[in-house]
Coordinates of C-alpha atoms (C1' of nucleotides) in Angstrom, one line a residue:
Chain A
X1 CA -35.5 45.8 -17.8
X2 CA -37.6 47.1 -15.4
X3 CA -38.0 46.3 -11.7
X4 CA -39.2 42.3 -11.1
X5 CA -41.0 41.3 -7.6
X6 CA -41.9 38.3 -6.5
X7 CA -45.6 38.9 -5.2
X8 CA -46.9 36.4 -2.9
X9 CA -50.3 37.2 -4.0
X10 CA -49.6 35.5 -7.8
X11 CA -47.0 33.1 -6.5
X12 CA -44.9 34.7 -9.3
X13 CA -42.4 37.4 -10.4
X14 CA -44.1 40.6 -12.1
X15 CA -43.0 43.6 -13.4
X16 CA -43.5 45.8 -10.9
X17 CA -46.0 49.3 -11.5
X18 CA -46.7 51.5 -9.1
X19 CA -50.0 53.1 -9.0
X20 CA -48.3 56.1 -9.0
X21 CA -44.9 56.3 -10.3
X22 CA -44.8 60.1 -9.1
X23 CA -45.1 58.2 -5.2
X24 CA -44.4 54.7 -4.5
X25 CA -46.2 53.5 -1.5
X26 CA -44.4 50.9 1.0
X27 CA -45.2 49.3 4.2
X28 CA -43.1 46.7 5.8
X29 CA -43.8 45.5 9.1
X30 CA -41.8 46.9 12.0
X31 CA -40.3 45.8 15.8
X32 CA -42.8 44.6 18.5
X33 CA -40.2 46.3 20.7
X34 CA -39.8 44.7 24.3
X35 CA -36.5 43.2 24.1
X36 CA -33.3 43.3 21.7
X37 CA -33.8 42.4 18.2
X38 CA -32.4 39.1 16.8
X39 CA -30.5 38.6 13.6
X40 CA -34.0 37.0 12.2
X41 CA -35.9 40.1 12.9
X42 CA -32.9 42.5 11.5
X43 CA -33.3 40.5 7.9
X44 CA -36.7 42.0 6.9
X45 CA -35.1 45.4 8.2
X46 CA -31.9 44.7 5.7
X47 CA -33.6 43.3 3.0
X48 CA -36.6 45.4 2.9
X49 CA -34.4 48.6 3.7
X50 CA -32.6 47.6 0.1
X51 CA -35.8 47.1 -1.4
X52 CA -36.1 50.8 -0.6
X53 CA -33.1 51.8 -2.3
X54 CA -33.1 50.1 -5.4
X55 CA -36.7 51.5 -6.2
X56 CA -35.7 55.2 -4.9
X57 CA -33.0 55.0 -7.6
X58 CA -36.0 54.5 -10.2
X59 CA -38.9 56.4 -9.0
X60 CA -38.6 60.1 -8.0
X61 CA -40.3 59.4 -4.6
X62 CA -41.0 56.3 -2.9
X63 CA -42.5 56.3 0.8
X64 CA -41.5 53.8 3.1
X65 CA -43.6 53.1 6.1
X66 CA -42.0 50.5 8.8
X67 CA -44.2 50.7 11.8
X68 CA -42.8 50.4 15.9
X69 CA -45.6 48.2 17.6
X70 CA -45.3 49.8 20.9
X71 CA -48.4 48.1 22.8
X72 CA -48.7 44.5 23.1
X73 CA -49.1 42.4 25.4
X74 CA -45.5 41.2 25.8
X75 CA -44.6 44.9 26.5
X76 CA -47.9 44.7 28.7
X77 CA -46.1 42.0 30.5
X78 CA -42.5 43.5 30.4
X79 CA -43.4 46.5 31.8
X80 CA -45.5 44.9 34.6
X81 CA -42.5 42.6 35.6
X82 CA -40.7 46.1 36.2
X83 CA -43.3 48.1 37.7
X84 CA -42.9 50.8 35.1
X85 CA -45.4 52.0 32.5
X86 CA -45.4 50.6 28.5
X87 CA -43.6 53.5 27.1
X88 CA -40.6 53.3 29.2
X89 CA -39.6 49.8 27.6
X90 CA -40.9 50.5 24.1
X91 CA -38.5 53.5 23.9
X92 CA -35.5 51.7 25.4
X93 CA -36.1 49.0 22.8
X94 CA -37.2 51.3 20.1
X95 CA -33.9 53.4 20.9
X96 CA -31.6 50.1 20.8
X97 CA -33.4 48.7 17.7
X98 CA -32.0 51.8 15.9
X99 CA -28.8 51.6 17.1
X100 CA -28.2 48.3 15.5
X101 CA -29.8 48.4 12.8
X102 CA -27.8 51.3 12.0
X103 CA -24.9 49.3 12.8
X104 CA -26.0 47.0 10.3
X105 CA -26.5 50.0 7.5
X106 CA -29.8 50.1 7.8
X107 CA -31.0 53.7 7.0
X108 CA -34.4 54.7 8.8
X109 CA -38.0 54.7 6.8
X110 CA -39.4 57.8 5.5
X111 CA -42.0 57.0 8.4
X112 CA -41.7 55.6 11.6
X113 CA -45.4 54.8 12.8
X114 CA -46.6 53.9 16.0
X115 CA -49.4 52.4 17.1
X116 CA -49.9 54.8 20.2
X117 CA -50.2 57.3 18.2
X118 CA -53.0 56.2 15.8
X119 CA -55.5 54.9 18.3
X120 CA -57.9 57.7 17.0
X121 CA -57.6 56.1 13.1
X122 CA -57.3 52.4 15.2
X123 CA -61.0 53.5 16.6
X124 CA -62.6 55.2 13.8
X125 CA -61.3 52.4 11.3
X126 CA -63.3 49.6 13.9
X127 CA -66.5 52.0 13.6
X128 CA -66.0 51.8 10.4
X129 CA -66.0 47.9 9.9
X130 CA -68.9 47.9 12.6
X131 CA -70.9 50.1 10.2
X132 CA -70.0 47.7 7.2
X133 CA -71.2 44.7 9.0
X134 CA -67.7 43.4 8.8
X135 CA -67.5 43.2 12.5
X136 CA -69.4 42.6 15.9
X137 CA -69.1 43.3 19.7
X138 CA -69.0 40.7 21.5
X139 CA -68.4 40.9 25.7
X140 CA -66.1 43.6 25.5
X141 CA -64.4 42.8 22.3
X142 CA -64.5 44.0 18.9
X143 CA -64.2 40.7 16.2
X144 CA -63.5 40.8 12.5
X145 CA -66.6 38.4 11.0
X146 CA -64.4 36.5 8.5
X147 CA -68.1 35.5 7.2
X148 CA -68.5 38.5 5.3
X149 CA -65.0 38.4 3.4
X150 CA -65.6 36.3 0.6
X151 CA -62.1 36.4 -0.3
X152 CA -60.1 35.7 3.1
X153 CA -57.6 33.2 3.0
X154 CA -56.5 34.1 -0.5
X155 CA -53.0 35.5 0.3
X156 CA -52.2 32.7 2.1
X157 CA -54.1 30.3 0.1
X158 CA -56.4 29.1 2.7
X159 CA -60.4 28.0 3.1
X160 CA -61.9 29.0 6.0
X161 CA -63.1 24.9 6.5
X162 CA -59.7 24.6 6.6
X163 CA -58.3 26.7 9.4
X164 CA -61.3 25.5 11.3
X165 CA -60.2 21.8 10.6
X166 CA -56.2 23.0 11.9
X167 CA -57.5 25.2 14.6
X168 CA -54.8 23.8 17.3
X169 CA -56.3 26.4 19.8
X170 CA -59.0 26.5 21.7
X171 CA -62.1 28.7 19.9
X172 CA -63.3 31.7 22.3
X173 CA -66.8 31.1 22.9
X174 CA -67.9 34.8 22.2
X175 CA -66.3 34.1 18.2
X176 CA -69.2 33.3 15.7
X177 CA -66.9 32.0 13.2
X178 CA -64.0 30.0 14.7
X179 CA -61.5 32.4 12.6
X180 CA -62.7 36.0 13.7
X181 CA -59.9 37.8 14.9
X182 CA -59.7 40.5 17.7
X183 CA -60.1 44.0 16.6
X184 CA -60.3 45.7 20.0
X185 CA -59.9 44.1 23.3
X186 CA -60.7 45.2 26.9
X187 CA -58.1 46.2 29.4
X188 CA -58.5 45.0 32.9
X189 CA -57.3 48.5 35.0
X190 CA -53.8 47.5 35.6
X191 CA -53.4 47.1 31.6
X192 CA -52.9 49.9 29.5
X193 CA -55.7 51.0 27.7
X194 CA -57.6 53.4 25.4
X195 CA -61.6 54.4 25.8
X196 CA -63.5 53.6 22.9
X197 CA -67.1 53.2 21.9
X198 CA -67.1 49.3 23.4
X199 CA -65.3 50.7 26.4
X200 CA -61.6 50.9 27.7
X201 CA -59.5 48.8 25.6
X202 CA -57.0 48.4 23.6
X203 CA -56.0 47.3 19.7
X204 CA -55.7 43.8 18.1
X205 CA -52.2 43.5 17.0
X206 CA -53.4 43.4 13.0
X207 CA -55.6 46.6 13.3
X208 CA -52.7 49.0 13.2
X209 CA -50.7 48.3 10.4
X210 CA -54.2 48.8 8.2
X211 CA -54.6 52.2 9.8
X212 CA -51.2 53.0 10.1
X213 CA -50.7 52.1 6.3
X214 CA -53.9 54.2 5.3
X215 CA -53.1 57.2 7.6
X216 CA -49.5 57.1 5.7
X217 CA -49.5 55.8 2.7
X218 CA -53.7 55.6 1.2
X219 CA -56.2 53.2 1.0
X220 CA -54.5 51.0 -1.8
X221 CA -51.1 50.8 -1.2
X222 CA -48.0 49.5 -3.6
X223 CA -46.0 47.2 -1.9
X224 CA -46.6 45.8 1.6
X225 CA -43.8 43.3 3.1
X226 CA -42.6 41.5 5.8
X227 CA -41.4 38.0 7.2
X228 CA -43.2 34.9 5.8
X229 CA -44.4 34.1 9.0
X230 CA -47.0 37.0 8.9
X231 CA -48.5 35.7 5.8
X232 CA -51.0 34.0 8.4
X233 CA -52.8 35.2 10.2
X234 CA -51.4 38.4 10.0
X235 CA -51.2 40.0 6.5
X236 CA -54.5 37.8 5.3
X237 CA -56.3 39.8 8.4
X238 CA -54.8 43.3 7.1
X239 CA -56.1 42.5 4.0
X240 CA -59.6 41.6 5.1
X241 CA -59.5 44.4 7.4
X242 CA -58.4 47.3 4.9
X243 CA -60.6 46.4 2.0
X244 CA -63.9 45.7 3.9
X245 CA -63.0 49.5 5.4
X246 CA -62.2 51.1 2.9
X247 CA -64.9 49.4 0.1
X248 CA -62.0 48.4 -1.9
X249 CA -60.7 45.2 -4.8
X250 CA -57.0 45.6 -3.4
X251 CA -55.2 46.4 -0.6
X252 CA -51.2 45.8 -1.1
X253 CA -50.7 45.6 -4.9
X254 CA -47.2 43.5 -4.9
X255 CA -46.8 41.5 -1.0
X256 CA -43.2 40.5 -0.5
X257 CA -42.0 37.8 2.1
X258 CA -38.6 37.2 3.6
X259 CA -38.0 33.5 4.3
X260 CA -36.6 33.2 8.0
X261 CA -32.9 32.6 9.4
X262 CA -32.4 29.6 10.7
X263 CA -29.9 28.1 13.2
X264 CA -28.9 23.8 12.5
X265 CA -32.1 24.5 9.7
X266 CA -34.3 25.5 12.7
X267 CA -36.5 28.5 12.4
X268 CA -34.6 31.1 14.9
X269 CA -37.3 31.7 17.6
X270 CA -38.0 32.8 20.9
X271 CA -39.2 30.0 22.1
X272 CA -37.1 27.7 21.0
X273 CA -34.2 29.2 22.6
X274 CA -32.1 29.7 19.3
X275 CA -32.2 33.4 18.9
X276 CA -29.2 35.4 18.2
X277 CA -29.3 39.2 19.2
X278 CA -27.8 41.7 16.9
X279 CA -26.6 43.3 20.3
X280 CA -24.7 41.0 21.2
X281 CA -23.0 39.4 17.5
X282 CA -22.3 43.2 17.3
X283 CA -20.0 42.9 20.1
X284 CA -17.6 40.5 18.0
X285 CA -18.3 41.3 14.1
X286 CA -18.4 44.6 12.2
X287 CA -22.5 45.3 11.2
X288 CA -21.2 45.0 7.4
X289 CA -20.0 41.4 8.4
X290 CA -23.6 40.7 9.7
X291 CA -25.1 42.5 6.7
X292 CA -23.0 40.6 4.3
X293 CA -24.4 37.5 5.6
X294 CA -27.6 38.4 5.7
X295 CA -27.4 39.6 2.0
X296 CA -25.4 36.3 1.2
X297 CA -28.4 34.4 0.5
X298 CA -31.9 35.5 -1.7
X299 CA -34.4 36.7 0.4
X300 CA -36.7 34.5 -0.1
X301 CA -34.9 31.3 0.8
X302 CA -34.4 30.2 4.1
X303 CA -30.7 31.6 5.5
X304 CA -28.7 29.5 7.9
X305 CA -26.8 31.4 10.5
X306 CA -23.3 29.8 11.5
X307 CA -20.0 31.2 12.5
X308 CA -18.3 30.0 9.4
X309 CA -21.0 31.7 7.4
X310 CA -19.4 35.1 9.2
X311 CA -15.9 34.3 8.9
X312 CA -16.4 33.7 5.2
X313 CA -17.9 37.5 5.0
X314 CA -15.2 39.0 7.0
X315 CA -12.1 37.0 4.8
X316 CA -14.2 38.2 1.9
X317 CA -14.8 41.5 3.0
X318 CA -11.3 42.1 4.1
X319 CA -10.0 41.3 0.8
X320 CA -12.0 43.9 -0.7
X321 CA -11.4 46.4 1.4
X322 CA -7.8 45.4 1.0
X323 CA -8.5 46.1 -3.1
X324 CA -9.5 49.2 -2.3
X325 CA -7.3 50.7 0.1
X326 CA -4.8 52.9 -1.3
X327 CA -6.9 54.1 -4.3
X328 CA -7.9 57.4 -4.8
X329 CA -11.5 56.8 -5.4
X330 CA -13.9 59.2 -7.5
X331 CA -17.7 59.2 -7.6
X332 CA -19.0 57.0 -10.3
X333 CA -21.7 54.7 -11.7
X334 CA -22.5 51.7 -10.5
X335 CA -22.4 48.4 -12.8
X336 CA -24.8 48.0 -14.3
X337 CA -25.3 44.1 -13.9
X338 CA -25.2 45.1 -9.9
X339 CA -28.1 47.3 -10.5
X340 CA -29.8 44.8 -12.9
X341 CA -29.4 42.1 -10.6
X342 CA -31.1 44.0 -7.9
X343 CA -34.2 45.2 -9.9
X344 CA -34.4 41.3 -10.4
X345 CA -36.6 40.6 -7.2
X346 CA -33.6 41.3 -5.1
X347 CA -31.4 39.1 -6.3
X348 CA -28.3 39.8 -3.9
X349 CA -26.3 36.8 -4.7
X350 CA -25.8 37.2 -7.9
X351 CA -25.0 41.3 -7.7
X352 CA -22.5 39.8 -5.1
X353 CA -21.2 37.6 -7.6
X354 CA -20.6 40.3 -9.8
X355 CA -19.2 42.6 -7.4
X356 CA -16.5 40.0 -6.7
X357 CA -16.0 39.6 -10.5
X358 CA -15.3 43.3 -10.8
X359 CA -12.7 42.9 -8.2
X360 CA -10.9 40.0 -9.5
X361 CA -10.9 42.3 -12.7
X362 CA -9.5 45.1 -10.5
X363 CA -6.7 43.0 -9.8
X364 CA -6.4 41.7 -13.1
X365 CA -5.7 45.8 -13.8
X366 CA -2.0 46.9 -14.8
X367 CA -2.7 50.3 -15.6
X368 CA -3.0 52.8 -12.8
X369 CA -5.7 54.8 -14.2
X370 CA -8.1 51.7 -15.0
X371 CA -7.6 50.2 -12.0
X372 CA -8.7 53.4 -10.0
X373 CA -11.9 53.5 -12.7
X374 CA -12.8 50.2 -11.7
X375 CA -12.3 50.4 -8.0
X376 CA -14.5 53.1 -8.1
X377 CA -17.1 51.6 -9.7
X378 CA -16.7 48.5 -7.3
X379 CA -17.5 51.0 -4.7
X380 CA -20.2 52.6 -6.2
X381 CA -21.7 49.3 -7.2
X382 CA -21.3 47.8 -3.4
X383 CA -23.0 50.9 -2.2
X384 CA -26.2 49.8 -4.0
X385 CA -26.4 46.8 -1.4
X386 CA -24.8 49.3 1.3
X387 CA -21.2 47.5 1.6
X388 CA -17.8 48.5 0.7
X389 CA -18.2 52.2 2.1
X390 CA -16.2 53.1 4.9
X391 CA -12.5 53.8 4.5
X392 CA -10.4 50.7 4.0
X393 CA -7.5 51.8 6.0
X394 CA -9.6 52.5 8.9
X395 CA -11.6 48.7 7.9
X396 CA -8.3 47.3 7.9
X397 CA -7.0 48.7 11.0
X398 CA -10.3 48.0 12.9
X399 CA -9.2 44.2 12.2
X400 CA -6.0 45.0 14.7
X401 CA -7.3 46.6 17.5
X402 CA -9.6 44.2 18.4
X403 CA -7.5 42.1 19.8
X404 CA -5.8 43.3 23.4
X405 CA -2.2 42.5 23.1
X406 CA 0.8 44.6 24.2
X407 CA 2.0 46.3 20.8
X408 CA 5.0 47.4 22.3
X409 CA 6.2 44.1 23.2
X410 CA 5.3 42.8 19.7
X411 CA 7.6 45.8 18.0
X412 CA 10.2 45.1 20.0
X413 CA 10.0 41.2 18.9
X414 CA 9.8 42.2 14.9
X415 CA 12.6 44.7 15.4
X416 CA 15.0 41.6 17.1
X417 CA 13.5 40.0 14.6
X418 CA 15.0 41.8 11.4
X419 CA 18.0 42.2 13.1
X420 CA 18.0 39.0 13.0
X421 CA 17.5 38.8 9.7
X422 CA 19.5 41.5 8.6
X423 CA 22.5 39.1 10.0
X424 CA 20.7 35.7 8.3
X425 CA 20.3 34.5 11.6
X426 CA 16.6 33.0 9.8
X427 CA 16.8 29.9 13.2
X428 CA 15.8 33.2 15.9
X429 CA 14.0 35.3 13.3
X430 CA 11.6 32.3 12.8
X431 CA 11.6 31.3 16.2
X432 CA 9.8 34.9 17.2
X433 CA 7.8 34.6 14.0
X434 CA 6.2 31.3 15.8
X435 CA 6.0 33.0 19.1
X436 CA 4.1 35.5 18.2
X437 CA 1.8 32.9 16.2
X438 CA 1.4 31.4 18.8
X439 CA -0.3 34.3 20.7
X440 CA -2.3 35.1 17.2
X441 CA -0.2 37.2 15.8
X442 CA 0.7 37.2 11.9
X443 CA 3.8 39.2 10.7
X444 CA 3.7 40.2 6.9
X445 CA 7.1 40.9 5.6
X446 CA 6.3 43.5 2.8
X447 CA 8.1 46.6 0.9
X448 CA 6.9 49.1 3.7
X449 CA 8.0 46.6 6.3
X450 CA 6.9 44.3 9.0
X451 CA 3.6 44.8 9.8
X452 CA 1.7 42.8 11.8
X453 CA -2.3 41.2 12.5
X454 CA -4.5 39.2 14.4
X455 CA -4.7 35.8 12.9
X456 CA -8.4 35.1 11.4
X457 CA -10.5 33.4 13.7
Chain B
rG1 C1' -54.4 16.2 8.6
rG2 C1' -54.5 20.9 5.3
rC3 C1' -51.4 24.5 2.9
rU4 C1' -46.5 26.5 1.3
rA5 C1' -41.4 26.5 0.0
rG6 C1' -37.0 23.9 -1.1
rG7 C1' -33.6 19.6 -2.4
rU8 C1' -26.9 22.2 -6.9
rG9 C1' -19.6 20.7 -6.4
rG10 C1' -16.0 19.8 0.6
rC11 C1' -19.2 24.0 2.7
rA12 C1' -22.3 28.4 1.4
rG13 C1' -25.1 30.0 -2.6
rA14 C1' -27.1 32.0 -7.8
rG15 C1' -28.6 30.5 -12.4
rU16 C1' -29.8 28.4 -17.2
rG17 C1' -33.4 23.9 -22.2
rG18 C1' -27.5 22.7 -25.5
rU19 C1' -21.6 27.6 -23.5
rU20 C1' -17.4 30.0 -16.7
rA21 C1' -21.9 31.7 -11.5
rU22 C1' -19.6 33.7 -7.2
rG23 C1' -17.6 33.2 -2.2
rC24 C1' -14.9 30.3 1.6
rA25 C1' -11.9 26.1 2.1
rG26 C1' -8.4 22.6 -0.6
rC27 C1' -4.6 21.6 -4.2
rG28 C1' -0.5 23.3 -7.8
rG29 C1' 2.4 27.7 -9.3
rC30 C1' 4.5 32.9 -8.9
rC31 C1' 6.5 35.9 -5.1
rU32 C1' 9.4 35.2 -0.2
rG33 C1' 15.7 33.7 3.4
rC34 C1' 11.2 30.9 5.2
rA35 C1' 6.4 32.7 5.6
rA36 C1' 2.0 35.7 5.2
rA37 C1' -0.8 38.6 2.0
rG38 C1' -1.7 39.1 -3.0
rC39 C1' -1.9 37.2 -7.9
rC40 C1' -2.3 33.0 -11.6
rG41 C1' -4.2 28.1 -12.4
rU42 C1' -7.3 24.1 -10.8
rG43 C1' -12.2 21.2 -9.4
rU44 C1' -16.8 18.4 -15.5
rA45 C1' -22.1 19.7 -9.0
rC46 C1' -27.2 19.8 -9.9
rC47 C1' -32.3 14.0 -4.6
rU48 C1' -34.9 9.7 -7.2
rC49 C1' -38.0 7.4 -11.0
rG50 C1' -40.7 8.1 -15.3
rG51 C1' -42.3 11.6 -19.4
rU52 C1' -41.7 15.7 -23.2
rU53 C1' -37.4 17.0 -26.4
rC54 C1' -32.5 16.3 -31.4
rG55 C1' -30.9 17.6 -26.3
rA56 C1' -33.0 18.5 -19.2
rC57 C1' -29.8 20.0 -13.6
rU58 C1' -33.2 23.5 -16.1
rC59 C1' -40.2 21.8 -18.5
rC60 C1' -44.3 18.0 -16.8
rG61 C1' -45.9 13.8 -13.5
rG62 C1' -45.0 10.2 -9.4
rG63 C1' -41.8 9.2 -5.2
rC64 C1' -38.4 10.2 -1.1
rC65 C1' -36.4 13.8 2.1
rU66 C1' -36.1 18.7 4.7
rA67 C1' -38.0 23.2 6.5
rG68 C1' -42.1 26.6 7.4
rC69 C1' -47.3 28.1 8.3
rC70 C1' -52.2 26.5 10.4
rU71 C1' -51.0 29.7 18.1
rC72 C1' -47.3 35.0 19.6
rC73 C1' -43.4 35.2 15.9
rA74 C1' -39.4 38.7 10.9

RNA sequence: GGCUAGGUGGCAGAGUGGUUAUGCAGCGGCCUGCAAAGCCGUGUACCUCGGUUCGACUCCGGGCCUAGCCUCCA
């Protein structure tokens, strides 16, 4: 079977054909970076990282573009409110943005554009649209004339009567069509800016990603992706811009959307207040934990974030990890369902489902040598969705120190505690048992002794 | 108002025109001095009303409800 996508542009799952199967074009919309990601902005990052993987285990080379927007006028406005220039917060944020998503197994695009470095293709590509009619100058700015684009709104499966009729925002009066869109702005000379042919400026936000994706990837690319949000304006505009540039039918062939993590059903946004930062969840749960619950649910449906959503990932992932541990594990396969699953638009739930299957079957295993085939294949087959891979002792142990108790103290307790035992005095050796319980502390009485753990939270 | 997506067992979450999703929690059992962990077993769910069909949770139509986009947003 080969790979299935769900393209936004059809409203249906296709059998996905690259152009080129020799090179697989992708572009996935990156970080505005002036603040800490949330866990809404690391699931596009997750799930189109994957998306990566599964197609680089069927094509020979696949390109991944996931852009850094490192001017904007939030970072404008950051940087203002600390008297230092743009590039000083874009690379703190750039910087922390791949630290967690790393954290979260993330691995890092094949390129990382940025829009500071492409205002030459920014320029030449507004020249361009000027030339084609496509766009006007207007007091300083550069607008996209919607007017000649026969075709906009089709993505997102809008008339332009329409977004005039919903137009909650007040219509510049320099816009000939109330839905042009800003291609190049002027900067005041406190902002940052770029000269250009219509003076010092700077980009529209939706300009770069159709020069960055034609500087990097062509003209016509494969797959373009990113949150559902950006369906409108944003991707609609990329469309119209790349194809009035570049005189062509298509622009993305295959557009993927992630649908958006929510908090109590809500949308996580900024400004509703109900953002979680990777940062700071990363401070109390393992990244897999996080990337487990991120992967819990399809992409495309709407995820809702909770605390019991993570400790069902961590009591699941700890007794995998506790499947594994001990086995002498040898590269292998992965399962196959797994990989079909995955080449079925993503479908992460049900590879889960099967990886969970292959572990029940791994306990189910009386034979030393099957079991240690089929634990490898669980681990091969969870490194598809980029889980199960670091060592389970040291997963296992990680669980302990997190918690800041005196371990002396607690091995002196279990050792007057088997003493205890040893003498069937059961009244104390249960009396420490619910001592330590009562600071969060489990004792498991097994064949290589007491050990002890911090009581799931 | 326009457009889009979705309503599945206690919770999370796939999927299918007639057969077990899976996870977490619960319950019963094995094991244990007692526990824990682990393992075994267990739960006849699919918003509503019509229609198509031998048969629909699954297809079609109406309704109700929820979320999202139409403004920066993953």
């Amino acid at each position: 079977m080969p790979i299935q996508i769900y393209n936004t542009l059809t409203r249906k799952k296709e059998t996905f054909e690259p152009l080129d199967p020799e090179r697989v074009t992708l572009y996935a919309c990156g970080p505005t970076v002036y603040n800490y990601a949330h866990i809404g902005n690391a699931r596009p990052a997750v799930i189109f990282d994957l998306l990566y993987r599964v197609l680089s285990r069927r094509f020979p080379k696949v390109i991944y573009a996931r852009n850094i927007t490192d001017v904007d006028d939030k970072i404008n406005q950051t940087a203002a409110d600390e008297g230092v220039p743009i590039d000083v917060i874009s690379r703190r944020y750039a910087a922390a943005y791949h630290e967690d998503m790393a954290a979260l197994g993330v691995g890092r695009p094949t390129v990382e554009p940025r829009a500071t470095e492409h205002i030459p293709h920014i320029i030449a590509m507004i020249e361009r649209l000027i030339e084609r009619d496509c766009a006007y100058e207007a007091e300083g700015h550069v607008l996209f004339n919607v007017e000649q684009f026969s075709d906009y709104g089709s993505l997102s499966r809008r008339n332009r009567r329409e977004l005039i009729a919903g137009a909650r925002v007040e219509v510049a009066p320099y816009k000939r069509h109330p839905g042009d869109f800003v291609l190049w702005k002027p900067s005041t000379a406190e902002q940052p800016g770029w000269d250009s042919p219509w003076g010092r400026g700077r980009p529209g936000w939706h300009i770069e990603c159709s020069a960055m994706s034609a500087a990097h990837l062509g003209e016509v690319i494969d797959i373009h992706a990113g949150g559902q949000d950006l369906v409108f304006p944003h991707h609609e505009n990329e469309i119209a811009q790349s194809r009035c540039a570049h005189q062509t039918d298509t622009f993305a062939r295959y557009w993927m959307h992630n649908g958006f993590v929510t908090v109590e059903k809500r949308k996580m946004s900024k400004s509703l207040g109900n953002t979680l930062i990777v940062h700071e969840l990363l401070k109390q749960w393992p990244g897999e934990v996080l990337r487990y619950v991120l992967l819990s649910a399809h992409y495309r449906q709407p995820l809702d974030w909770s605390e019991k959503s993570l400790h069902q990932a961590q009591a699941t992932l700890d007794r995998l990890y506790g499947q594994l541990d001990g086995i002498d594990l040898e590269a292998t396969d992965p399962d196959d369902e797994v990989i079909a699953a995955l080449e079925d638009d993503l479908n992460t739930p049900t590879a889960l489902a099967r990886i969970n299957t292959l572990a029940r079957e791994l306990a189910h295993s009386e034979q030393p040598g099957l079991a240690a085939e089929l634990a490898a294949r669980l681990k091969a087959s969870a490194g598809c969705l980029g889980l199960l891979q670091r060592d389970p002792a040291d997963w296992l142990a990680s669980r302990q120190v997190e918690a800041e108790i005196d371990e002396t103290e607690i091995d002196e307790l279990i050792a007057e505690r088997n003493a205890a035992r040893r003498s069937r005095d059961f009244a104390r050796a249960d009396q420490i048992r619910d001592e330590l319980a009562e600071q969060g502390i489990l004792l498991e009485d097994g064949p290589e002794g007491t050990q002890w753990k911090v009581a799931a939270r």
